[in-house]
Structures are given as structure tokens and as C-alpha cells.
Amino acid sequence: MRKNLLSLPMLAPMVVLLACAGAQAQAVYRIVGPDGKVTFSDRAPADPSARPTTTGAAPAAGSAGAGAGLPLELSRVAQRFPVTLYTGNDCAPCSSARSFLVNRGIPFTERTVNSNADIDALQAASGSSTLPFGTIGAQRMAGFSEGEWAQYLDVAGYPKQSQLPANYRRPAATPLVAAAPAAPAPAAAPASDATASPRARPAPSTDGTAPTNPAGIRF
């Protein structure tokens, strides 16, 4: 299990920078671009053609129903430092990591790693096949250590207690690599002579002689 703990000298400036960013942000702008794409930002848009509107909470990815958004501060943190958890079947540490995030009230995306294609994609993204694997913003974590994960979440600015609204619904886990559509079944081949219905056995001769067998059928 690999660990990439931040040293204490690195944690202090990170906490200061995150705290300053949170203090300076006064509003979240919902920006609708000329192409109709909607984005959220705590900075006023520079593009004069974009239409900003302030909002108290940006909708969370995977939230159920319109208006089932996150509280303002949690929304800001989730946008800056999105959390993704990579899990597999029959993986006890994966279950522990999932329960930890759920109990702390962290909005996160879960990607499952079960197929060979999933494993290849995980190795390409993380350089390892260790599960669980998690990301908080750009920070990568292989394996699960509650203290380590809690430390990074604290530095990112996530609350220590859940602030998720009662109507929040966690997105369903999805495969890391989308399954390819099943190929159509090949057309059935015509029956060969070997599988054709057997010919009727000739009736015995009534005059006591052997019946003729012009087809050469063997019984």
C-alpha cells in the first residue's frame, strides 16, 4: 500500500491559501455561454456575451431532482477539489473508503474497476492497479488510510461533518470503461446433410427377400 502524505511544512501554506480563497469568494456565478453550456465560477465572467447570475448553491453532479444542490461552501469546495473513488468487487478496503466518504458527507463519484479494460485504464491513470484508488482534486491516493484521506479532505476545505441536504442522492457507481455494445449473433447456418432428418427405413419385403436399398443407407 503506497502512501503520499504531505509534510507539515507543506500543509500550513496550503491551508492558508485555501482559507484566503474561501474568504475572498463572495458569490458563485452561474455562467451560460453563447453555446448554451452552463458553468459555475466564483469569479465574474470576462466574456461580455456570457450571462452571469449569482446563486446560493450550485447543483451537485448526480443530485436527484432540480434544486437538490449543495450548500454554497460545500459546492465551492467540490468544484475546486472533486472527489473520485475507484473500487472493485470483493474489496473490503474499498467498502471502508466508500463508507468513510458517505459518513463524512463528501459528494463523490465512484468508478468501478472489474474488467480487464477497467484495470488497464486504472493503470494508465494511476500507474498502479491498487484498489481502492482515490483522487481529491489533483491529489492521488492508492489504498485506504482514513487518517491520510481525512487529512487531504481537511486541507481541501471539506467540512468534518456532513452538510449534505436531505434530498441529496449519491450518483450510482459506473464502470471506469463503458462496456462495448454486444455484437449481433451470427445468422444460423443451413442444416447440413449430416443433421438433416433421417430417411424413413424401408419396410421389409413381403416375399421374404431382402429389401432393396438404392440410397445405400446403413442402419
CSV table of C-alpha atoms in Angstrom, one decimal, residues 3-219:
chain,number,residue,atom,x,y,z
A,3,LYS,CA,1.2,6.5,0.9
A,4,ASN,CA,1.9,10.0,-0.3
A,5,LEU,CA,1.4,12.0,2.9
A,6,LEU,CA,2.0,15.8,2.8
A,7,SER,CA,4.7,17.0,5.2
A,8,LEU,CA,3.6,19.5,7.8
A,9,PRO,CA,5.6,22.4,6.2
A,10,MET,CA,3.6,21.9,3.0
A,11,LEU,CA,0.2,21.6,4.8
A,12,ALA,CA,0.4,25.0,6.5
A,13,PRO,CA,0.7,27.2,3.3
A,14,MET,CA,-1.9,25.0,1.6
A,15,VAL,CA,-4.4,25.7,4.5
A,16,VAL,CA,-3.6,29.4,4.4
A,17,LEU,CA,-4.1,29.6,0.6
A,18,LEU,CA,-7.4,27.7,0.8
A,19,ALA,CA,-8.7,29.8,3.6
A,20,CYS,CA,-7.9,33.0,1.7
A,21,ALA,CA,-9.6,31.7,-1.4
A,22,GLY,CA,-12.7,30.9,0.6
A,23,ALA,CA,-12.7,34.3,2.3
A,24,GLN,CA,-12.4,36.2,-1.0
A,25,ALA,CA,-15.2,34.3,-2.8
A,26,GLN,CA,-18.5,36.1,-2.1
A,27,ALA,CA,-20.7,34.7,-4.8
A,28,VAL,CA,-21.0,31.8,-7.2
A,29,TYR,CA,-21.7,32.8,-10.8
A,30,ARG,CA,-23.8,30.6,-13.0
A,31,ILE,CA,-22.5,31.3,-16.4
A,32,VAL,CA,-24.4,30.4,-19.6
A,33,GLY,CA,-22.0,30.7,-22.6
A,34,PRO,CA,-23.0,31.5,-26.2
A,35,ASP,CA,-23.1,27.8,-26.9
A,36,GLY,CA,-25.6,27.2,-24.1
A,37,LYS,CA,-23.0,25.5,-21.9
A,38,VAL,CA,-23.5,26.2,-18.2
A,39,THR,CA,-20.5,26.5,-15.9
A,40,PHE,CA,-20.1,27.7,-12.3
A,41,SER,CA,-17.4,30.0,-11.0
A,42,ASP,CA,-16.7,32.3,-8.0
A,43,ARG,CA,-15.2,34.9,-10.5
A,44,ALA,CA,-17.2,37.3,-12.6
A,45,PRO,CA,-17.0,36.2,-16.3
A,46,ALA,CA,-14.6,38.1,-18.5
A,47,ASP,CA,-16.7,37.2,-21.6
A,48,PRO,CA,-19.3,40.0,-22.1
A,49,SER,CA,-21.5,37.7,-24.0
A,50,ALA,CA,-21.8,35.3,-21.1
A,51,ARG,CA,-24.8,35.8,-18.7
A,52,PRO,CA,-23.8,35.5,-15.1
A,53,THR,CA,-26.3,35.1,-12.2
A,54,THR,CA,-25.4,34.5,-8.6
A,55,THR,CA,-26.8,31.5,-6.9
A,56,GLY,CA,-26.8,30.2,-3.3
A,57,ALA,CA,-25.9,26.7,-4.3
A,58,ALA,CA,-24.6,25.1,-7.4
A,59,PRO,CA,-26.3,21.8,-8.3
A,60,ALA,CA,-24.2,18.8,-7.4
A,61,ALA,CA,-23.4,16.2,-10.1
A,62,GLY,CA,-25.7,13.3,-9.6
A,63,SER,CA,-28.1,15.1,-7.3
A,64,ALA,CA,-31.7,13.9,-7.5
A,65,GLY,CA,-34.2,16.3,-8.9
A,66,ALA,CA,-34.0,20.0,-9.8
A,67,GLY,CA,-32.9,22.2,-6.9
A,68,ALA,CA,-31.3,19.4,-5.0
A,69,GLY,CA,-28.0,21.3,-4.9
A,70,LEU,CA,-25.2,21.5,-2.3
A,71,PRO,CA,-24.8,24.2,0.3
A,72,LEU,CA,-22.7,27.1,-1.0
A,73,GLU,CA,-19.4,26.5,0.7
A,74,LEU,CA,-19.6,22.7,0.1
A,75,SER,CA,-20.4,23.4,-3.6
A,76,ARG,CA,-17.3,25.7,-3.9
A,77,VAL,CA,-15.0,23.0,-2.4
A,78,ALA,CA,-16.5,20.2,-4.5
A,79,GLN,CA,-16.0,22.3,-7.7
A,80,ARG,CA,-12.3,23.0,-6.9
A,81,PHE,CA,-11.4,19.6,-5.5
A,82,PRO,CA,-13.8,17.0,-6.9
A,83,VAL,CA,-13.5,13.6,-5.2
A,84,THR,CA,-13.5,10.3,-7.2
A,85,LEU,CA,-13.3,6.8,-5.7
A,86,TYR,CA,-12.2,3.8,-7.7
A,87,THR,CA,-13.4,0.5,-6.3
A,88,GLY,CA,-13.7,-3.2,-7.2
A,89,ASN,CA,-15.8,-6.2,-6.2
A,90,ASP,CA,-15.0,-8.2,-3.1
A,91,CYS,CA,-12.7,-5.4,-1.9
A,92,ALA,CA,-13.0,-4.7,1.9
A,93,PRO,CA,-10.8,-1.6,1.8
A,94,CYS,CA,-13.0,-0.2,-1.0
A,95,SER,CA,-16.1,-0.6,1.2
A,96,SER,CA,-14.2,1.1,4.1
A,97,ALA,CA,-13.3,4.1,1.8
A,98,ARG,CA,-16.8,4.4,0.5
A,99,SER,CA,-18.3,4.3,4.0
A,100,PHE,CA,-15.8,6.9,5.2
A,101,LEU,CA,-16.8,9.3,2.4
A,102,VAL,CA,-20.5,8.7,2.8
A,103,ASN,CA,-20.4,9.1,6.6
A,104,ARG,CA,-18.4,12.4,6.3
A,105,GLY,CA,-20.9,13.7,3.8
A,106,ILE,CA,-18.4,14.0,0.9
A,107,PRO,CA,-20.0,14.3,-2.6
A,108,PHE,CA,-18.0,12.0,-4.7
A,109,THR,CA,-18.1,10.0,-8.0
A,110,GLU,CA,-17.5,6.2,-7.8
A,111,ARG,CA,-16.0,4.3,-10.7
A,112,THR,CA,-15.8,0.5,-10.6
A,113,VAL,CA,-12.8,-1.5,-11.8
A,114,ASN,CA,-13.8,-5.1,-12.7
A,115,SER,CA,-13.0,-5.8,-16.3
A,116,ASN,CA,-9.6,-6.1,-18.0
A,117,ALA,CA,-10.3,-2.8,-19.8
A,118,ASP,CA,-11.0,-1.2,-16.4
A,119,ILE,CA,-7.7,-2.4,-15.0
A,120,ASP,CA,-5.8,-1.2,-18.0
A,121,ALA,CA,-7.4,2.2,-17.7
A,122,LEU,CA,-6.7,2.4,-14.0
A,123,GLN,CA,-3.0,1.5,-14.5
A,124,ALA,CA,-2.8,4.2,-17.2
A,125,ALA,CA,-4.3,6.8,-14.9
A,126,SER,CA,-2.6,5.9,-11.6
A,127,GLY,CA,0.4,3.9,-12.6
A,128,SER,CA,-0.8,1.0,-10.4
A,129,SER,CA,-3.6,-1.5,-10.1
A,130,THR,CA,-4.0,-0.9,-6.3
A,131,LEU,CA,-7.6,-0.6,-5.0
A,132,PRO,CA,-9.2,1.4,-3.7
A,133,PHE,CA,-7.7,4.4,-5.5
A,134,GLY,CA,-8.9,7.9,-4.9
A,135,THR,CA,-8.4,11.5,-6.1
A,136,ILE,CA,-9.1,14.7,-4.3
A,137,GLY,CA,-8.6,17.4,-7.0
A,138,ALA,CA,-5.1,16.5,-8.4
A,139,GLN,CA,-4.0,14.6,-5.3
A,140,ARG,CA,-3.8,10.8,-5.8
A,141,MET,CA,-4.2,8.2,-3.1
A,142,ALA,CA,-3.5,4.4,-3.6
A,143,GLY,CA,-5.0,2.2,-0.9
A,144,PHE,CA,-7.1,3.5,2.0
A,145,SER,CA,-5.9,5.1,5.2
A,146,GLU,CA,-8.6,7.0,7.0
A,147,GLY,CA,-6.1,9.4,8.6
A,148,GLU,CA,-4.5,10.2,5.2
A,149,TRP,CA,-7.7,10.7,3.4
A,150,ALA,CA,-9.1,12.8,6.2
A,151,GLN,CA,-6.0,15.0,6.1
A,152,TYR,CA,-6.3,15.8,2.4
A,153,LEU,CA,-10.1,16.4,2.8
A,154,ASP,CA,-9.4,18.9,5.6
A,155,VAL,CA,-6.8,20.7,3.6
A,156,ALA,CA,-9.1,20.9,0.6
A,157,GLY,CA,-11.7,22.6,2.8
A,158,TYR,CA,-14.3,19.8,3.1
A,159,PRO,CA,-16.4,20.0,6.3
A,160,LYS,CA,-15.7,17.5,9.0
A,161,GLN,CA,-19.4,16.8,9.5
A,162,SER,CA,-21.9,16.1,6.7
A,163,GLN,CA,-23.7,19.2,5.3
A,164,LEU,CA,-25.5,17.3,2.5
A,165,PRO,CA,-29.2,18.2,2.1
A,166,ALA,CA,-31.8,15.6,3.0
A,167,ASN,CA,-32.8,15.2,-0.7
A,168,TYR,CA,-29.2,14.6,-1.9
A,169,ARG,CA,-28.8,11.4,-3.8
A,170,ARG,CA,-25.3,10.0,-4.4
A,171,PRO,CA,-24.7,9.1,-8.1
A,172,ALA,CA,-24.7,5.4,-8.9
A,173,ALA,CA,-21.3,3.8,-9.4
A,174,THR,CA,-20.3,3.4,-13.1
A,175,PRO,CA,-17.6,1.3,-14.8
A,176,LEU,CA,-14.4,3.0,-15.4
A,177,VAL,CA,-14.6,1.9,-19.1
A,178,ALA,CA,-18.0,1.8,-20.7
A,179,ALA,CA,-19.0,-1.7,-21.9
A,180,ALA,CA,-19.0,-2.1,-25.6
A,181,PRO,CA,-22.3,-3.0,-27.2
A,182,ALA,CA,-22.8,-6.7,-27.7
A,183,ALA,CA,-22.1,-7.9,-31.3
A,184,PRO,CA,-25.1,-9.2,-33.1
A,185,ALA,CA,-25.4,-13.0,-33.1
A,186,PRO,CA,-24.3,-14.6,-36.4
A,187,ALA,CA,-27.1,-15.9,-38.7
A,188,ALA,CA,-27.9,-19.6,-38.2
A,189,ALA,CA,-26.2,-21.8,-40.9
A,190,PRO,CA,-28.4,-24.0,-43.0
A,191,ALA,CA,-28.7,-27.6,-41.8
A,192,SER,CA,-26.2,-29.9,-43.5
A,193,ASP,CA,-27.0,-33.4,-44.8
A,194,ALA,CA,-25.5,-34.9,-41.6
A,195,THR,CA,-28.1,-33.1,-39.5
A,196,ALA,CA,-31.0,-33.5,-41.8
A,197,SER,CA,-33.9,-35.7,-40.8
A,198,PRO,CA,-33.0,-39.3,-41.4
A,199,ARG,CA,-34.8,-41.0,-44.2
A,200,ALA,CA,-37.5,-43.5,-43.5
A,201,ARG,CA,-36.3,-47.1,-43.1
A,202,PRO,CA,-37.7,-49.2,-45.9
A,203,ALA,CA,-40.4,-51.7,-45.0
A,204,PRO,CA,-39.4,-55.4,-45.1
A,205,SER,CA,-40.2,-57.3,-48.2
A,206,THR,CA,-43.4,-59.4,-48.1
A,207,ASP,CA,-41.9,-62.2,-50.2
A,208,GLY,CA,-39.0,-63.0,-47.8
A,209,THR,CA,-36.3,-61.4,-49.9
A,210,ALA,CA,-34.0,-58.6,-48.6
A,211,PRO,CA,-35.4,-55.2,-49.3
A,212,THR,CA,-33.7,-53.0,-51.8
A,213,ASN,CA,-31.7,-50.1,-50.5
A,214,PRO,CA,-30.9,-47.8,-53.5
A,215,ALA,CA,-29.8,-44.9,-51.3
A,216,GLY,CA,-27.2,-47.1,-49.5
A,217,ILE,CA,-28.4,-46.2,-46.1
A,218,ARG,CA,-26.7,-48.1,-43.2
A,219,PHE,CA,-28.7,-49.0,-40.1
